[in-house]
Amino acid sequence: MAGLDAVIDCAGKLLDLSQPKVMGILNITPDSFSDGGDYLSFDLAMEQAQRMVDEGAAIIDVGGESTRPGAQSVTEAEELRRVIPVIEGIAKNISVPISIDTSKPNVMKAAVAAGAGLINDVQALQAPGAIEAAADLDVPVCLMHMQGKPHTMQQAPHYGDLLSEMKTFLAQRIDCCIAAGISRDQLLVDPGFGFGKNLDHNLALLKNLQELAELGLPLLIGISRKSMIGELLNEPADRRLFGSLAAAVLAVDRGASIIRTHDVKPTVDALAVTAAVVL
Ligand code: 7PM
């Protein structure tokens, strides 16, 4: 699988995808940094962002909305309160692009104004006003596949032909984005591991990921510490690193360009070895 020669312009900061890259996860939720929004959690978030960059992250994904299966949704005001100060702080101090993990148009706008350069939307810009906001902001967008809604998506996920349904969905979202004025070279796609998928679905997806690479857009993969790994290993989230690395290597072998992870240094090393053989 040849690497893409794409360089993505994230509001002036460049993301070179000729080699696989690591996206470091920075979750700003009350459970992730003692209590969200105060100075202590702000400082901890800055430190973690800097550490991920030092470890080789090519992009930092800032999220303030819990998209976990069964999670409560977060109000717009709360999401803004969590992520905007952190994005401003990171944008001032580090040189890598920042992505904003949100589905809300007003959060997209405020985040880009604060220094974010990529929109990571698990709802693939389907929320009212999201596609217009993204087109207007003129930053790249990652379109993720999800079956159902976060609160109920894991209850009984079902597919006729998983890969072709996912490809059809993503192709439709790509067409909608282009019709709305977003250029094709600003789009990335993500199969959304764990988002309306059981273990068999997730395994089939990973095994056949190259079919999604055929869409011709950079593939972003979020598999780090997910329940898919936990089910295979019977390990809790904090003991899923080695399994997550195996999945990341398999994904890059099948054409993935960006691996979204909690564990930057181990993933950077695994991808360096993978890329030396695969690309
Ligand atoms: C359970 C399920 C726990 C999901 C945590 C999560 C993705 C994402 C998330 C992904 C993109 C997590 C997630 N997952 N964005 N946001 N792709 N693009 O691992 O797979 O943080 S939430």
PDB file of C-alpha atoms and ligand atoms in Angstrom:
ATOM      1  CA  MET A   1       0.000   0.000   0.000  1.00  0.00           C
ATOM      2  CA  ALA A   2       1.677   3.206  -1.157  1.00  0.00           C
ATOM      3  CA  GLY A   3       1.497   6.243   1.129  1.00  0.00           C
ATOM      4  CA  LEU A   4      -0.618   9.183   0.074  1.00  0.00           C
ATOM      5  CA  ASP A   5       1.421  12.149  -1.046  1.00  0.00           C
ATOM      6  CA  ALA A   6      -1.142  14.474   0.494  1.00  0.00           C
ATOM      7  CA  VAL A   7      -0.128  17.450   2.579  1.00  0.00           C
ATOM      8  CA  ILE A   8      -3.124  18.810   4.429  1.00  0.00           C
ATOM      9  CA  ASP A   9      -3.264  22.511   5.241  1.00  0.00           C
ATOM     10  CA  CYS A  10      -4.713  22.881   8.741  1.00  0.00           C
ATOM     11  CA  ALA A  11      -5.290  26.631   8.862  1.00  0.00           C
ATOM     12  CA  GLY A  12      -1.671  27.312   7.974  1.00  0.00           C
ATOM     13  CA  LYS A  13      -0.081  24.417   9.871  1.00  0.00           C
ATOM     14  CA  LEU A  14       0.833  21.579   7.521  1.00  0.00           C
ATOM     15  CA  LEU A  15       0.152  17.896   8.102  1.00  0.00           C
ATOM     16  CA  ASP A  16       2.312  15.740   5.817  1.00  0.00           C
ATOM     17  CA  LEU A  17       0.683  12.358   5.266  1.00  0.00           C
ATOM     18  CA  SER A  18       3.418  10.818   3.118  1.00  0.00           C
ATOM     19  CA  GLN A  19       4.254   8.863   6.302  1.00  0.00           C
ATOM     20  CA  PRO A  20       1.671   7.621   8.818  1.00  0.00           C
ATOM     21  CA  LYS A  21       1.072  10.112  11.605  1.00  0.00           C
ATOM     22  CA  VAL A  22      -0.089  10.003  15.210  1.00  0.00           C
ATOM     23  CA  MET A  23      -2.945  12.119  16.544  1.00  0.00           C
ATOM     24  CA  GLY A  24      -2.722  12.537  20.328  1.00  0.00           C
ATOM     25  CA  ILE A  25      -5.996  12.532  22.253  1.00  0.00           C
ATOM     26  CA  LEU A  26      -6.579  15.404  24.675  1.00  0.00           C
ATOM     27  CA  ASN A  27      -9.918  14.850  26.355  1.00  0.00           C
ATOM     28  CA  ILE A  28     -11.138  17.812  28.379  1.00  0.00           C
ATOM     29  CA  THR A  29     -13.897  16.241  30.419  1.00  0.00           C
ATOM     30  CA  PRO A  30     -14.500  16.450  34.167  1.00  0.00           C
ATOM     31  CA  ASP A  31     -13.261  12.882  34.596  1.00  0.00           C
ATOM     32  CA  SER A  32     -10.087  13.404  32.560  1.00  0.00           C
ATOM     33  CA  PHE A  33      -8.519  16.312  34.494  1.00  0.00           C
ATOM     34  CA  SER A  34      -9.678  16.466  38.124  1.00  0.00           C
ATOM     35  CA  ASP A  35     -12.340  19.158  37.628  1.00  0.00           C
ATOM     36  CA  GLY A  36     -12.702  20.637  34.159  1.00  0.00           C
ATOM     37  CA  GLY A  37     -12.196  24.333  33.559  1.00  0.00           C
ATOM     38  CA  ASP A  38     -10.146  25.443  36.570  1.00  0.00           C
ATOM     39  CA  TYR A  39      -6.482  26.463  36.479  1.00  0.00           C
ATOM     40  CA  LEU A  40      -5.217  23.096  37.662  1.00  0.00           C
ATOM     41  CA  SER A  41      -6.897  21.218  34.858  1.00  0.00           C
ATOM     42  CA  PHE A  42      -5.830  23.887  32.356  1.00  0.00           C
ATOM     43  CA  ASP A  43      -2.187  23.452  33.345  1.00  0.00           C
ATOM     44  CA  LEU A  44      -2.460  19.673  33.220  1.00  0.00           C
ATOM     45  CA  ALA A  45      -3.965  19.841  29.748  1.00  0.00           C
ATOM     46  CA  MET A  46      -1.115  22.099  28.557  1.00  0.00           C
ATOM     47  CA  GLU A  47       1.447  19.709  30.012  1.00  0.00           C
ATOM     48  CA  GLN A  48      -0.157  16.705  28.391  1.00  0.00           C
ATOM     49  CA  ALA A  49      -0.335  18.437  25.001  1.00  0.00           C
ATOM     50  CA  GLN A  50       3.360  19.381  25.233  1.00  0.00           C
ATOM     51  CA  ARG A  51       4.298  15.842  26.262  1.00  0.00           C
ATOM     52  CA  MET A  52       2.409  14.361  23.310  1.00  0.00           C
ATOM     53  CA  VAL A  53       4.202  16.720  20.911  1.00  0.00           C
ATOM     54  CA  ASP A  54       7.574  15.834  22.476  1.00  0.00           C
ATOM     55  CA  GLU A  55       6.702  12.175  21.948  1.00  0.00           C
ATOM     56  CA  GLY A  56       6.056  12.752  18.259  1.00  0.00           C
ATOM     57  CA  ALA A  57       2.367  13.568  17.859  1.00  0.00           C
ATOM     58  CA  ALA A  58       1.750  15.313  14.536  1.00  0.00           C
ATOM     59  CA  ILE A  59      -1.634  16.671  15.621  1.00  0.00           C
ATOM     60  CA  ILE A  60      -3.498  17.104  18.908  1.00  0.00           C
ATOM     61  CA  ASP A  61      -7.213  16.273  19.050  1.00  0.00           C
ATOM     62  CA  VAL A  62      -9.024  18.360  21.661  1.00  0.00           C
ATOM     63  CA  GLY A  63     -12.431  17.121  22.731  1.00  0.00           C
ATOM     64  CA  GLY A  64     -14.844  18.313  25.390  1.00  0.00           C
ATOM     65  CA  GLU A  65     -17.890  16.292  24.459  1.00  0.00           C
ATOM     66  CA  SER A  66     -18.060  12.725  25.623  1.00  0.00           C
ATOM     67  CA  THR A  67     -18.874  10.622  22.567  1.00  0.00           C
ATOM     68  CA  ARG A  68     -18.603   7.324  24.412  1.00  0.00           C
ATOM     69  CA  PRO A  69     -21.371   4.775  23.966  1.00  0.00           C
ATOM     70  CA  GLY A  70     -24.149   5.552  26.426  1.00  0.00           C
ATOM     71  CA  ALA A  71     -22.634   8.902  27.402  1.00  0.00           C
ATOM     72  CA  GLN A  72     -24.710  11.940  28.327  1.00  0.00           C
ATOM     73  CA  SER A  73     -24.522  14.780  25.844  1.00  0.00           C
ATOM     74  CA  VAL A  74     -22.897  18.043  26.853  1.00  0.00           C
ATOM     75  CA  THR A  75     -24.390  21.517  26.364  1.00  0.00           C
ATOM     76  CA  GLU A  76     -22.764  23.896  23.925  1.00  0.00           C
ATOM     77  CA  ALA A  77     -21.854  26.331  26.701  1.00  0.00           C
ATOM     78  CA  GLU A  78     -20.158  23.588  28.698  1.00  0.00           C
ATOM     79  CA  GLU A  79     -18.293  22.260  25.684  1.00  0.00           C
ATOM     80  CA  LEU A  80     -17.042  25.773  24.847  1.00  0.00           C
ATOM     81  CA  ARG A  81     -15.980  26.337  28.444  1.00  0.00           C
ATOM     82  CA  ARG A  82     -13.941  23.139  28.378  1.00  0.00           C
ATOM     83  CA  VAL A  83     -12.171  23.358  25.044  1.00  0.00           C
ATOM     84  CA  ILE A  84     -11.688  26.997  24.034  1.00  0.00           C
ATOM     85  CA  PRO A  85      -9.157  28.042  26.721  1.00  0.00           C
ATOM     86  CA  VAL A  86      -7.182  24.862  26.081  1.00  0.00           C
ATOM     87  CA  ILE A  87      -7.089  25.390  22.306  1.00  0.00           C
ATOM     88  CA  GLU A  88      -5.964  29.001  22.808  1.00  0.00           C
ATOM     89  CA  GLY A  89      -3.221  27.842  25.153  1.00  0.00           C
ATOM     90  CA  ILE A  90      -1.975  25.081  22.895  1.00  0.00           C
ATOM     91  CA  ALA A  91      -2.127  27.182  19.738  1.00  0.00           C
ATOM     92  CA  LYS A  92       0.088  29.787  21.418  1.00  0.00           C
ATOM     93  CA  ASN A  93       2.684  27.326  22.659  1.00  0.00           C
ATOM     94  CA  ILE A  94       2.974  24.429  20.225  1.00  0.00           C
ATOM     95  CA  SER A  95       3.517  24.246  16.500  1.00  0.00           C
ATOM     96  CA  VAL A  96       1.550  21.142  15.466  1.00  0.00           C
ATOM     97  CA  PRO A  97      -2.006  21.470  14.161  1.00  0.00           C
ATOM     98  CA  ILE A  98      -4.910  21.168  16.581  1.00  0.00           C
ATOM     99  CA  SER A  99      -8.103  19.343  15.757  1.00  0.00           C
ATOM    100  CA  ILE A 100     -11.426  19.953  17.463  1.00  0.00           C
ATOM    101  CA  ASP A 101     -13.500  16.864  18.232  1.00  0.00           C
ATOM    102  CA  THR A 102     -17.037  18.222  18.053  1.00  0.00           C
ATOM    103  CA  SER A 103     -20.324  17.970  16.185  1.00  0.00           C
ATOM    104  CA  LYS A 104     -21.606  21.450  17.131  1.00  0.00           C
ATOM    105  CA  PRO A 105     -21.290  24.274  14.571  1.00  0.00           C
ATOM    106  CA  ASN A 106     -20.728  26.979  17.187  1.00  0.00           C
ATOM    107  CA  VAL A 107     -17.977  24.960  18.841  1.00  0.00           C
ATOM    108  CA  MET A 108     -16.350  24.469  15.414  1.00  0.00           C
ATOM    109  CA  LYS A 109     -16.420  28.239  14.827  1.00  0.00           C
ATOM    110  CA  ALA A 110     -15.063  29.190  18.253  1.00  0.00           C
ATOM    111  CA  ALA A 111     -12.419  26.463  18.122  1.00  0.00           C
ATOM    112  CA  VAL A 112     -11.088  27.556  14.726  1.00  0.00           C
ATOM    113  CA  ALA A 113     -11.087  31.180  15.898  1.00  0.00           C
ATOM    114  CA  ALA A 114      -9.048  30.010  18.922  1.00  0.00           C
ATOM    115  CA  GLY A 115      -6.484  28.242  16.728  1.00  0.00           C
ATOM    116  CA  ALA A 116      -7.837  24.822  15.730  1.00  0.00           C
ATOM    117  CA  GLY A 117      -7.046  23.796  12.158  1.00  0.00           C
ATOM    118  CA  LEU A 118      -9.067  20.600  11.599  1.00  0.00           C
ATOM    119  CA  ILE A 119     -12.603  19.519  12.467  1.00  0.00           C
ATOM    120  CA  ASN A 120     -13.005  15.949  13.742  1.00  0.00           C
ATOM    121  CA  ASP A 121     -16.726  15.216  13.697  1.00  0.00           C
ATOM    122  CA  VAL A 122     -18.033  11.787  14.734  1.00  0.00           C
ATOM    123  CA  GLN A 123     -21.348  12.829  13.150  1.00  0.00           C
ATOM    124  CA  ALA A 124     -19.722  13.578   9.779  1.00  0.00           C
ATOM    125  CA  LEU A 125     -21.204  17.110   9.648  1.00  0.00           C
ATOM    126  CA  GLN A 126     -24.802  15.840   9.813  1.00  0.00           C
ATOM    127  CA  ALA A 127     -25.891  18.164  12.653  1.00  0.00           C
ATOM    128  CA  PRO A 128     -27.957  21.156  11.484  1.00  0.00           C
ATOM    129  CA  GLY A 129     -25.621  23.941  10.361  1.00  0.00           C
ATOM    130  CA  ALA A 130     -22.439  21.872  10.695  1.00  0.00           C
ATOM    131  CA  ILE A 131     -21.670  21.447   7.011  1.00  0.00           C
ATOM    132  CA  GLU A 132     -22.213  25.166   6.357  1.00  0.00           C
ATOM    133  CA  ALA A 133     -20.019  26.075   9.327  1.00  0.00           C
ATOM    134  CA  ALA A 134     -17.210  23.784   8.167  1.00  0.00           C
ATOM    135  CA  ALA A 135     -17.385  25.077   4.578  1.00  0.00           C
ATOM    136  CA  ASP A 136     -17.282  28.637   5.854  1.00  0.00           C
ATOM    137  CA  LEU A 137     -14.317  27.948   8.151  1.00  0.00           C
ATOM    138  CA  ASP A 138     -12.348  26.439   5.257  1.00  0.00           C
ATOM    139  CA  VAL A 139     -10.401  23.921   7.377  1.00  0.00           C
ATOM    140  CA  PRO A 140     -10.041  20.176   6.725  1.00  0.00           C
ATOM    141  CA  VAL A 141     -12.671  17.829   8.117  1.00  0.00           C
ATOM    142  CA  CYS A 142     -12.578  14.217   9.260  1.00  0.00           C
ATOM    143  CA  LEU A 143     -15.878  12.482   8.432  1.00  0.00           C
ATOM    144  CA  MET A 144     -16.551   9.515  10.729  1.00  0.00           C
ATOM    145  CA  HIS A 145     -19.005   6.683  10.229  1.00  0.00           C
ATOM    146  CA  MET A 146     -21.417   5.878  13.054  1.00  0.00           C
ATOM    147  CA  GLN A 147     -24.521   3.695  13.021  1.00  0.00           C
ATOM    148  CA  GLY A 148     -27.193   5.141  15.305  1.00  0.00           C
ATOM    149  CA  LYS A 149     -26.657   7.695  18.074  1.00  0.00           C
ATOM    150  CA  PRO A 150     -24.042   7.515  20.854  1.00  0.00           C
ATOM    151  CA  HIS A 151     -26.607   6.798  23.568  1.00  0.00           C
ATOM    152  CA  THR A 152     -27.999   3.653  21.906  1.00  0.00           C
ATOM    153  CA  MET A 153     -25.605   2.693  19.105  1.00  0.00           C
ATOM    154  CA  GLN A 154     -24.141  -0.354  20.880  1.00  0.00           C
ATOM    155  CA  GLN A 155     -27.498  -1.977  21.679  1.00  0.00           C
ATOM    156  CA  ALA A 156     -27.942  -3.995  18.482  1.00  0.00           C
ATOM    157  CA  PRO A 157     -25.682  -2.843  15.672  1.00  0.00           C
ATOM    158  CA  HIS A 158     -26.650  -4.555  12.429  1.00  0.00           C
ATOM    159  CA  TYR A 159     -25.399  -4.519   8.863  1.00  0.00           C
ATOM    160  CA  GLY A 160     -26.181  -6.355   5.640  1.00  0.00           C
ATOM    161  CA  ASP A 161     -22.781  -5.776   4.024  1.00  0.00           C
ATOM    162  CA  LEU A 162     -20.685  -3.817   6.511  1.00  0.00           C
ATOM    163  CA  LEU A 163     -17.946  -2.543   4.225  1.00  0.00           C
ATOM    164  CA  SER A 164     -20.187  -1.571   1.337  1.00  0.00           C
ATOM    165  CA  GLU A 165     -22.663   0.198   3.663  1.00  0.00           C
ATOM    166  CA  MET A 166     -19.830   2.141   5.244  1.00  0.00           C
ATOM    167  CA  LYS A 167     -18.359   3.035   1.890  1.00  0.00           C
ATOM    168  CA  THR A 168     -21.752   4.192   0.635  1.00  0.00           C
ATOM    169  CA  PHE A 169     -22.310   6.340   3.729  1.00  0.00           C
ATOM    170  CA  LEU A 170     -18.861   7.944   3.543  1.00  0.00           C
ATOM    171  CA  ALA A 171     -19.143   8.500  -0.219  1.00  0.00           C
ATOM    172  CA  GLN A 172     -22.491  10.259   0.341  1.00  0.00           C
ATOM    173  CA  ARG A 173     -21.034  12.476   3.057  1.00  0.00           C
ATOM    174  CA  ILE A 174     -18.065  13.298   0.796  1.00  0.00           C
ATOM    175  CA  ASP A 175     -20.486  14.292  -1.988  1.00  0.00           C
ATOM    176  CA  CYS A 176     -22.522  16.467   0.411  1.00  0.00           C
ATOM    177  CA  CYS A 177     -19.368  18.205   1.595  1.00  0.00           C
ATOM    178  CA  ILE A 178     -18.198  18.892  -1.942  1.00  0.00           C
ATOM    179  CA  ALA A 179     -21.673  20.205  -2.835  1.00  0.00           C
ATOM    180  CA  ALA A 180     -21.462  22.515   0.192  1.00  0.00           C
ATOM    181  CA  GLY A 181     -18.176  23.944  -1.049  1.00  0.00           C
ATOM    182  CA  ILE A 182     -15.621  21.913   0.919  1.00  0.00           C
ATOM    183  CA  SER A 183     -12.841  20.789  -1.371  1.00  0.00           C
ATOM    184  CA  ARG A 184     -12.092  17.081  -1.701  1.00  0.00           C
ATOM    185  CA  ASP A 185      -8.487  17.593  -0.650  1.00  0.00           C
ATOM    186  CA  GLN A 186      -9.730  18.910   2.695  1.00  0.00           C
ATOM    187  CA  LEU A 187     -11.512  15.659   3.575  1.00  0.00           C
ATOM    188  CA  LEU A 188     -10.427  12.660   5.627  1.00  0.00           C
ATOM    189  CA  VAL A 189     -12.510   9.598   6.477  1.00  0.00           C
ATOM    190  CA  ASP A 190     -12.746   7.399   9.561  1.00  0.00           C
ATOM    191  CA  PRO A 191     -14.627   4.078   9.914  1.00  0.00           C
ATOM    192  CA  GLY A 192     -15.520   4.867  13.536  1.00  0.00           C
ATOM    193  CA  PHE A 193     -14.407   1.764  15.418  1.00  0.00           C
ATOM    194  CA  GLY A 194     -16.904   1.001  18.188  1.00  0.00           C
ATOM    195  CA  PHE A 195     -19.515   3.458  16.937  1.00  0.00           C
ATOM    196  CA  GLY A 196     -22.484   1.190  16.268  1.00  0.00           C
ATOM    197  CA  LYS A 197     -20.282  -1.870  15.741  1.00  0.00           C
ATOM    198  CA  ASN A 198     -19.867  -5.095  17.688  1.00  0.00           C
ATOM    199  CA  LEU A 199     -16.619  -7.057  17.981  1.00  0.00           C
ATOM    200  CA  ASP A 200     -17.191  -9.006  14.759  1.00  0.00           C
ATOM    201  CA  HIS A 201     -17.960  -5.776  12.884  1.00  0.00           C
ATOM    202  CA  ASN A 202     -14.836  -4.093  14.251  1.00  0.00           C
ATOM    203  CA  LEU A 203     -12.645  -7.058  13.313  1.00  0.00           C
ATOM    204  CA  ALA A 204     -14.089  -7.285   9.799  1.00  0.00           C
ATOM    205  CA  LEU A 205     -13.524  -3.568   9.432  1.00  0.00           C
ATOM    206  CA  LEU A 206      -9.899  -3.745  10.475  1.00  0.00           C
ATOM    207  CA  LYS A 207      -9.265  -6.809   8.310  1.00  0.00           C
ATOM    208  CA  ASN A 208     -10.739  -5.099   5.236  1.00  0.00           C
ATOM    209  CA  LEU A 209      -9.719  -1.518   5.855  1.00  0.00           C
ATOM    210  CA  GLN A 210      -8.022  -1.267   2.468  1.00  0.00           C
ATOM    211  CA  GLU A 211     -11.513  -1.181   0.921  1.00  0.00           C
ATOM    212  CA  LEU A 212     -12.103   2.177   2.608  1.00  0.00           C
ATOM    213  CA  ALA A 213      -8.678   3.409   1.542  1.00  0.00           C
ATOM    214  CA  GLU A 214     -10.098   2.987  -1.988  1.00  0.00           C
ATOM    215  CA  LEU A 215     -12.197   6.111  -1.388  1.00  0.00           C
ATOM    216  CA  GLY A 216      -8.896   7.876  -2.112  1.00  0.00           C
ATOM    217  CA  LEU A 217      -8.925  10.056   0.998  1.00  0.00           C
ATOM    218  CA  PRO A 218      -6.621   9.840   4.003  1.00  0.00           C
ATOM    219  CA  LEU A 219      -7.912   7.336   6.564  1.00  0.00           C
ATOM    220  CA  LEU A 220      -7.956   8.242  10.236  1.00  0.00           C
ATOM    221  CA  ILE A 221      -8.331   5.397  12.733  1.00  0.00           C
ATOM    222  CA  GLY A 222      -9.369   5.598  16.378  1.00  0.00           C
ATOM    223  CA  ILE A 223      -8.894   2.243  18.052  1.00  0.00           C
ATOM    224  CA  SER A 224      -6.754   3.129  21.081  1.00  0.00           C
ATOM    225  CA  ARG A 225      -7.890   1.331  24.262  1.00  0.00           C
ATOM    226  CA  LYS A 226     -11.338   0.666  22.810  1.00  0.00           C
ATOM    227  CA  SER A 227     -13.648  -2.102  23.983  1.00  0.00           C
ATOM    228  CA  MET A 228     -12.770  -4.139  20.884  1.00  0.00           C
ATOM    229  CA  ILE A 229      -9.253  -4.532  22.316  1.00  0.00           C
ATOM    230  CA  GLY A 230     -10.666  -5.080  25.800  1.00  0.00           C
ATOM    231  CA  GLU A 231     -12.961  -7.864  24.617  1.00  0.00           C
ATOM    232  CA  LEU A 232     -10.127  -9.684  22.874  1.00  0.00           C
ATOM    233  CA  LEU A 233      -7.738  -9.377  25.817  1.00  0.00           C
ATOM    234  CA  ASN A 234     -10.159  -9.274  28.725  1.00  0.00           C
ATOM    235  CA  GLU A 235      -8.255  -6.259  30.052  1.00  0.00           C
ATOM    236  CA  PRO A 236      -9.458  -2.887  31.380  1.00  0.00           C
ATOM    237  CA  ALA A 237      -8.810   0.335  29.417  1.00  0.00           C
ATOM    238  CA  ASP A 238      -5.499   1.097  31.124  1.00  0.00           C
ATOM    239  CA  ARG A 239      -4.027  -2.296  30.070  1.00  0.00           C
ATOM    240  CA  ARG A 240      -4.889  -2.246  26.377  1.00  0.00           C
ATOM    241  CA  LEU A 241      -1.752  -0.563  25.007  1.00  0.00           C
ATOM    242  CA  PHE A 242      -0.088  -3.601  23.449  1.00  0.00           C
ATOM    243  CA  GLY A 243      -3.285  -4.770  21.813  1.00  0.00           C
ATOM    244  CA  SER A 244      -3.952  -1.237  20.553  1.00  0.00           C
ATOM    245  CA  LEU A 245      -0.480  -1.141  18.993  1.00  0.00           C
ATOM    246  CA  ALA A 246      -1.136  -4.377  17.103  1.00  0.00           C
ATOM    247  CA  ALA A 247      -4.343  -2.887  15.731  1.00  0.00           C
ATOM    248  CA  ALA A 248      -2.568   0.347  14.764  1.00  0.00           C
ATOM    249  CA  VAL A 249       0.109  -1.604  12.869  1.00  0.00           C
ATOM    250  CA  LEU A 250      -2.524  -3.631  11.014  1.00  0.00           C
ATOM    251  CA  ALA A 251      -4.410  -0.434  10.155  1.00  0.00           C
ATOM    252  CA  VAL A 252      -1.331   1.254   8.707  1.00  0.00           C
ATOM    253  CA  ASP A 253      -0.502  -1.909   6.765  1.00  0.00           C
ATOM    254  CA  ARG A 254      -3.960  -1.567   5.201  1.00  0.00           C
ATOM    255  CA  GLY A 255      -3.547   2.076   4.280  1.00  0.00           C
ATOM    256  CA  ALA A 256      -4.383   4.170   7.352  1.00  0.00           C
ATOM    257  CA  SER A 257      -2.678   7.575   7.429  1.00  0.00           C
ATOM    258  CA  ILE A 258      -3.445   8.832  10.949  1.00  0.00           C
ATOM    259  CA  ILE A 259      -3.741   6.847  14.174  1.00  0.00           C
ATOM    260  CA  ARG A 260      -5.658   8.579  16.967  1.00  0.00           C
ATOM    261  CA  THR A 261      -4.260   7.435  20.289  1.00  0.00           C
ATOM    262  CA  HIS A 262      -3.829   8.067  24.007  1.00  0.00           C
ATOM    263  CA  ASP A 263      -0.310   6.566  23.916  1.00  0.00           C
ATOM    264  CA  VAL A 264       1.775   8.672  21.590  1.00  0.00           C
ATOM    265  CA  LYS A 265       5.374   7.452  21.982  1.00  0.00           C
ATOM    266  CA  PRO A 266       4.605   3.721  21.724  1.00  0.00           C
ATOM    267  CA  THR A 267       2.417   4.358  18.682  1.00  0.00           C
ATOM    268  CA  VAL A 268       4.991   6.610  16.984  1.00  0.00           C
ATOM    269  CA  ASP A 269       7.622   3.870  17.389  1.00  0.00           C
ATOM    270  CA  ALA A 270       5.310   1.108  16.161  1.00  0.00           C
ATOM    271  CA  LEU A 271       4.374   3.180  13.110  1.00  0.00           C
ATOM    272  CA  ALA A 272       7.987   4.047  12.296  1.00  0.00           C
ATOM    273  CA  VAL A 273       8.824   0.344  12.070  1.00  0.00           C
ATOM    274  CA  THR A 274       5.621  -0.409  10.159  1.00  0.00           C
ATOM    275  CA  ALA A 275       6.189   2.390   7.660  1.00  0.00           C
ATOM    276  CA  ALA A 276       9.769   1.290   7.012  1.00  0.00           C
ATOM    277  CA  VAL A 277       8.434  -2.071   5.824  1.00  0.00           C
ATOM    278  CA  VAL A 278       5.070  -1.199   4.312  1.00  0.00           C
ATOM    279  CA  LEU A 279       5.542   2.055   2.446  1.00  0.00           C
TER     280      LEU A 279
HETATM  281  C1  7PM B   1     -15.487   4.490  23.936  1.00  0.00           C
HETATM  282  C2  7PM B   1     -15.804   4.720  22.635  1.00  0.00           C
HETATM  283  C3  7PM B   1     -14.566   5.265  24.586  1.00  0.00           C
HETATM  284  C4  7PM B   1     -15.219   5.747  21.991  1.00  0.00           C
HETATM  285  C5  7PM B   1     -13.975   6.273  23.926  1.00  0.00           C
HETATM  286  C6  7PM B   1     -14.313   6.547  22.623  1.00  0.00           C
HETATM  287  C7  7PM B   1     -13.093   8.451  17.733  1.00  0.00           C
HETATM  288  C8  7PM B   1     -13.198   9.839  17.709  1.00  0.00           C
HETATM  289  C9  7PM B   1     -13.765   9.074  19.662  1.00  0.00           C
HETATM  290  C10 7PM B   1     -12.692   7.763  16.549  1.00  0.00           C
HETATM  291  C11 7PM B   1     -12.523   9.915  15.506  1.00  0.00           C
HETATM  292  C12 7PM B   1     -12.217   7.727  22.279  1.00  0.00           C
HETATM  293  C13 7PM B   1     -13.630   7.577  21.897  1.00  0.00           C
HETATM  294  N1  7PM B   1     -13.420   7.999  18.952  1.00  0.00           N
HETATM  295  N2  7PM B   1     -12.910  10.572  16.613  1.00  0.00           N
HETATM  296  N3  7PM B   1     -13.620  10.218  18.937  1.00  0.00           N
HETATM  297  N4  7PM B   1     -12.421   8.544  15.479  1.00  0.00           N
HETATM  298  N5  7PM B   1     -12.246  10.591  14.395  1.00  0.00           N
HETATM  299  O1  7PM B   1     -11.483   6.750  22.070  1.00  0.00           O
HETATM  300  O2  7PM B   1     -12.602   6.532  16.467  1.00  0.00           O
HETATM  301  O3  7PM B   1     -11.832   8.777  22.783  1.00  0.00           O
HETATM  302  S1  7PM B   1     -14.340   9.019  21.281  1.00  0.00           S
END
